PDB file of C-alpha atoms in Angstrom:
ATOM      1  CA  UNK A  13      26.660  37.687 -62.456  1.00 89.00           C
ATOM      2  CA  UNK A  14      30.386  36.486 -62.015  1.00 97.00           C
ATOM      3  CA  UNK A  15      31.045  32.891 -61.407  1.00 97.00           C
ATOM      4  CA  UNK A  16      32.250  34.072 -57.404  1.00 93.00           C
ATOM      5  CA  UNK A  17      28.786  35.808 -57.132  1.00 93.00           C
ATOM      6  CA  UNK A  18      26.905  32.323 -58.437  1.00 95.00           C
ATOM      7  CA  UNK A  19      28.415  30.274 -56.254  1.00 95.00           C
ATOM      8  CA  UNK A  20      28.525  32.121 -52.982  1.00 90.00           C
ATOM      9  CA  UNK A  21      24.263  32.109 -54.190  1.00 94.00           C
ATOM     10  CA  UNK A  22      24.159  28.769 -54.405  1.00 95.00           C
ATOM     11  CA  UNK A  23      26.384  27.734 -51.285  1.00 91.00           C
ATOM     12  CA  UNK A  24      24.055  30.242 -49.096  1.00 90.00           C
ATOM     13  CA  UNK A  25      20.598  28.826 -50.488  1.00 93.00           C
ATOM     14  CA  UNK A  26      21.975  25.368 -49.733  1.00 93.00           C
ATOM     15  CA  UNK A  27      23.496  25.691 -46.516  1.00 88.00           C
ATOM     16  CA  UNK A  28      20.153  27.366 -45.505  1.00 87.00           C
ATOM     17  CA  UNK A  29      18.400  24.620 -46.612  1.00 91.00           C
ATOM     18  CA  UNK A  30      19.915  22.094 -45.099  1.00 89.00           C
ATOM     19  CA  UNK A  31      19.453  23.855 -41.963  1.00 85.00           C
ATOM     20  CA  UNK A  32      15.696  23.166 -42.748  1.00 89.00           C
ATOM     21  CA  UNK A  33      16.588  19.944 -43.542  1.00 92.00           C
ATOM     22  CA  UNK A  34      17.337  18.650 -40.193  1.00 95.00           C
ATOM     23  CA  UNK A  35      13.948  18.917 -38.697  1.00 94.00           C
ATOM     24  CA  UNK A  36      12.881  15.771 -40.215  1.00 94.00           C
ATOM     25  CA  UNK A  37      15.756  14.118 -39.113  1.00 94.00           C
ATOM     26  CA  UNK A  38      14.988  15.465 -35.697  1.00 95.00           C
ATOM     27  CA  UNK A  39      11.224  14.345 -35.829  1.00 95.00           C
ATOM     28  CA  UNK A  40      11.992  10.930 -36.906  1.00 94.00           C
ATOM     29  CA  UNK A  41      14.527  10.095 -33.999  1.00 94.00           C
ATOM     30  CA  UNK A  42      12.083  12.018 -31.883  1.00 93.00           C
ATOM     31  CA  UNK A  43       9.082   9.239 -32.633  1.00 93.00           C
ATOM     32  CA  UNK A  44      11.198   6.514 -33.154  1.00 92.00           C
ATOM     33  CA  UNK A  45      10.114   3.251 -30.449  1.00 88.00           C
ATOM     34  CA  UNK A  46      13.214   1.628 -31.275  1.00 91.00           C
ATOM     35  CA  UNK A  47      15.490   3.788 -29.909  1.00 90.00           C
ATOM     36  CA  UNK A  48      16.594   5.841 -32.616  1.00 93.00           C
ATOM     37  CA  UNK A  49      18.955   3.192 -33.621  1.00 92.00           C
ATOM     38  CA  UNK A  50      19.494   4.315 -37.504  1.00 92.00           C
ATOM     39  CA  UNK A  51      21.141   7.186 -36.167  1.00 95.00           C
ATOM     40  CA  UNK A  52      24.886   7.096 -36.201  1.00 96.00           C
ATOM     41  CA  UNK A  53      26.303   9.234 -33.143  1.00 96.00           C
ATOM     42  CA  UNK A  54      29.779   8.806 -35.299  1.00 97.00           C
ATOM     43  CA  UNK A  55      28.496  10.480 -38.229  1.00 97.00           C
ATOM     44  CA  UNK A  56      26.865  13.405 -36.330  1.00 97.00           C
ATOM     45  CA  UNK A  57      29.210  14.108 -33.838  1.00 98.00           C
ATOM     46  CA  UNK A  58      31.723  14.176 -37.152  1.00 98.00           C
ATOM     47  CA  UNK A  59      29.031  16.563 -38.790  1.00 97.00           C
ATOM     48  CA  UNK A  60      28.948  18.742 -35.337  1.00 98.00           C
ATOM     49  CA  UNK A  61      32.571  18.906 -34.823  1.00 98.00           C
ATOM     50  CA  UNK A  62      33.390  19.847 -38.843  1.00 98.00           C
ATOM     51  CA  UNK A  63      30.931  22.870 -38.099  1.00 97.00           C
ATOM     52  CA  UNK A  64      31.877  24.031 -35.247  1.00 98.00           C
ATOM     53  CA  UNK A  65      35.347  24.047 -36.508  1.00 98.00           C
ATOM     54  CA  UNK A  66      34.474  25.319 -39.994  1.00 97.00           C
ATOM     55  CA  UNK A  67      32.447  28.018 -37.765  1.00 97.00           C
ATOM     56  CA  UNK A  68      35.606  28.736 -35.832  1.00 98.00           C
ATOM     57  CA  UNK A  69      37.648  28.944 -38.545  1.00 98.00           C
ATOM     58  CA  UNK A  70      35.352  31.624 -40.336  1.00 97.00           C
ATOM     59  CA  UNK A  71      35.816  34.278 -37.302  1.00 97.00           C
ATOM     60  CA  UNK A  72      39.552  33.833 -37.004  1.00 98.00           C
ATOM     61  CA  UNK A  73      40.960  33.237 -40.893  1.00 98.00           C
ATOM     62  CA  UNK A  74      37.966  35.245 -42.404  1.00 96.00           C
ATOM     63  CA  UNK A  75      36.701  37.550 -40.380  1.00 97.00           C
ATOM     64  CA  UNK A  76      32.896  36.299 -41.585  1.00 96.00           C
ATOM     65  CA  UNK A  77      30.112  36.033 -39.201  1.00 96.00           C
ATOM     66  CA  UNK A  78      27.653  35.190 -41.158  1.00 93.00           C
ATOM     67  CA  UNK A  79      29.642  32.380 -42.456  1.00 94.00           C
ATOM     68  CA  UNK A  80      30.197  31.483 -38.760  1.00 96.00           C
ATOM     69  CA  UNK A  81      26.751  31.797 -37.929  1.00 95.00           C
ATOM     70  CA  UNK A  82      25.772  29.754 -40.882  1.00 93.00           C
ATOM     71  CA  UNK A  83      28.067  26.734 -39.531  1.00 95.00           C
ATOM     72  CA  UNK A  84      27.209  27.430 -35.823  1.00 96.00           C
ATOM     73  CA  UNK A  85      23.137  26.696 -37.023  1.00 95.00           C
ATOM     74  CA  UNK A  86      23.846  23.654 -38.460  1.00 96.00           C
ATOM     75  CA  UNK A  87      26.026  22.824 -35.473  1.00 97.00           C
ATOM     76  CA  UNK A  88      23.092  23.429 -34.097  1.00 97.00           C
ATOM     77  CA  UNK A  89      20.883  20.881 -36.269  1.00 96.00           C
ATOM     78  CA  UNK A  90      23.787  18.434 -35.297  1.00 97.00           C
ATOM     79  CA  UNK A  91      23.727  18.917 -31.481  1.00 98.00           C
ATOM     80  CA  UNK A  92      19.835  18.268 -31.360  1.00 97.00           C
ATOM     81  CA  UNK A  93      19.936  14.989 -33.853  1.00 97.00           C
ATOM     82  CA  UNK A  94      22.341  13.827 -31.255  1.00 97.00           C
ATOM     83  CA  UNK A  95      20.005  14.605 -27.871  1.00 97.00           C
ATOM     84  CA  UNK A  96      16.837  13.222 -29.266  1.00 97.00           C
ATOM     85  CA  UNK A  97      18.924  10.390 -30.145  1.00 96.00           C
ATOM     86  CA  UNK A  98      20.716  10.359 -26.530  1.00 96.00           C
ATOM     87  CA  UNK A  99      17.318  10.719 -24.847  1.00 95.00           C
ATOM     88  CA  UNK A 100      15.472   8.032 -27.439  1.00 94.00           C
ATOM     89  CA  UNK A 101      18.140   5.815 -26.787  1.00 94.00           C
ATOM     90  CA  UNK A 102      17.992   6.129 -22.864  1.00 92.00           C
ATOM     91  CA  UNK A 103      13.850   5.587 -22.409  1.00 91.00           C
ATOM     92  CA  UNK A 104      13.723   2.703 -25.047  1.00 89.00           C
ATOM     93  CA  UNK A 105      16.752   1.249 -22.694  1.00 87.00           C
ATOM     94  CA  UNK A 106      14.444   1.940 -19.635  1.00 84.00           C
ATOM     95  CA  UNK A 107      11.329   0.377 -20.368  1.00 84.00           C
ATOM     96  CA  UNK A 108      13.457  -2.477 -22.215  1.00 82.00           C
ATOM     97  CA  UNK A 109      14.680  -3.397 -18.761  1.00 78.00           C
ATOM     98  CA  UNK A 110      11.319  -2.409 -16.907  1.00 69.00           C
ATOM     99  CA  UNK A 111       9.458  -5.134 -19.836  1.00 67.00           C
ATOM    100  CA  UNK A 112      12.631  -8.367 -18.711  1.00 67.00           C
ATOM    101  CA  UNK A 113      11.455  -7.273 -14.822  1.00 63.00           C
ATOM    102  CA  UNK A 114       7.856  -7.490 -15.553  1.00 66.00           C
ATOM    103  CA  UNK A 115       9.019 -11.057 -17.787  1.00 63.00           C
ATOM    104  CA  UNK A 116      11.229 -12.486 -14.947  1.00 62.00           C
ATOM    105  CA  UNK A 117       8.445 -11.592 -12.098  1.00 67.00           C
ATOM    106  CA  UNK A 118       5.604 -13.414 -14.262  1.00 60.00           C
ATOM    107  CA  UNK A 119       7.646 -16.112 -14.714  1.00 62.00           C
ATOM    108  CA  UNK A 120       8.660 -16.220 -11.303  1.00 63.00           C
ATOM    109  CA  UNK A 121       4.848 -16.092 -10.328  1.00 66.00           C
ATOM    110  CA  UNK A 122       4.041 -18.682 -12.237  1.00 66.00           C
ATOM    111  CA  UNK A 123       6.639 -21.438 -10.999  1.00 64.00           C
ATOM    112  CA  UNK A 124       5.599 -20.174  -7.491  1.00 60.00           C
TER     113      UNK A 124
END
C-alpha cells in the first residue's frame, strides 16, 4: 500500500464517520429545553459554508464526485445542526414569553 493509497483510506473512513457523527449532535439540540444554546450558529454555518465550498471546489478543480458528495453530506450534517437549533431556539423563545404573560397576568390578578 503506497502512502497516497493510506491516506486517501484514512481520509474516506473519517470523513464517513464524521458524517455519523453528527447525529448526536443533532439529537442533543433536538431535546435540549434550553434552547439549544451550546450551539454556536458561527461555528456551523463556518463548517456548512467550508463544505459546500470544498464540495464545489471538488466538481470544478477535480472533477470528483464522490469527493463532492462526501462534502455535500456533511453539508448536510451542518444544515440540520443549524435547523434544530433555529427551531429549538424559536419554541424555548415562545413559551419563555408565553411563562412572563402567564407571570405578569397572576401578578396582575393578585393586586386586583
Amino acid at each position: 500500500m503506497t502512502t497516497a493509497d493510506f491516506t486517501l483510506m484514512a481520509f474516506t473512513l473519517c470523513n464517513s464517520l464524521r458524517v455519523l457523527a453528527y447525529v448526536p449532535q443533532i439529537w442533543k439540540a433536538a431535546i435540549d429545553d434550553g434552547g439549544a444554546k451550546a450551539i454556536s450558529y458561527t461555528t456551523w454555518t463556518l463548517f456548512l459554508i467550508s463544505h459546500l465550498t470544498t464540495a464545489a471546489y471538488a466538481v470544478t478543480n477535480k472533477d470528483d464526485a464522490a469527493l463532492a458528495l462526501m462534502f455535500l453530506m456533511n453539508a448536510a450534517g451542518c444544515a440540520a445542526i443549524l435547523a434544530v437549533a433555529l427551531l429549538r431556539r424559536h419554541l424555548h423563545k415562545k413559551s419563555q414569553s408565553r411563562t412572563r404573560a402567564e407571570i405578569v397576568t397572576l401578578k396582575l390578578r393578585r393586586v386586583a
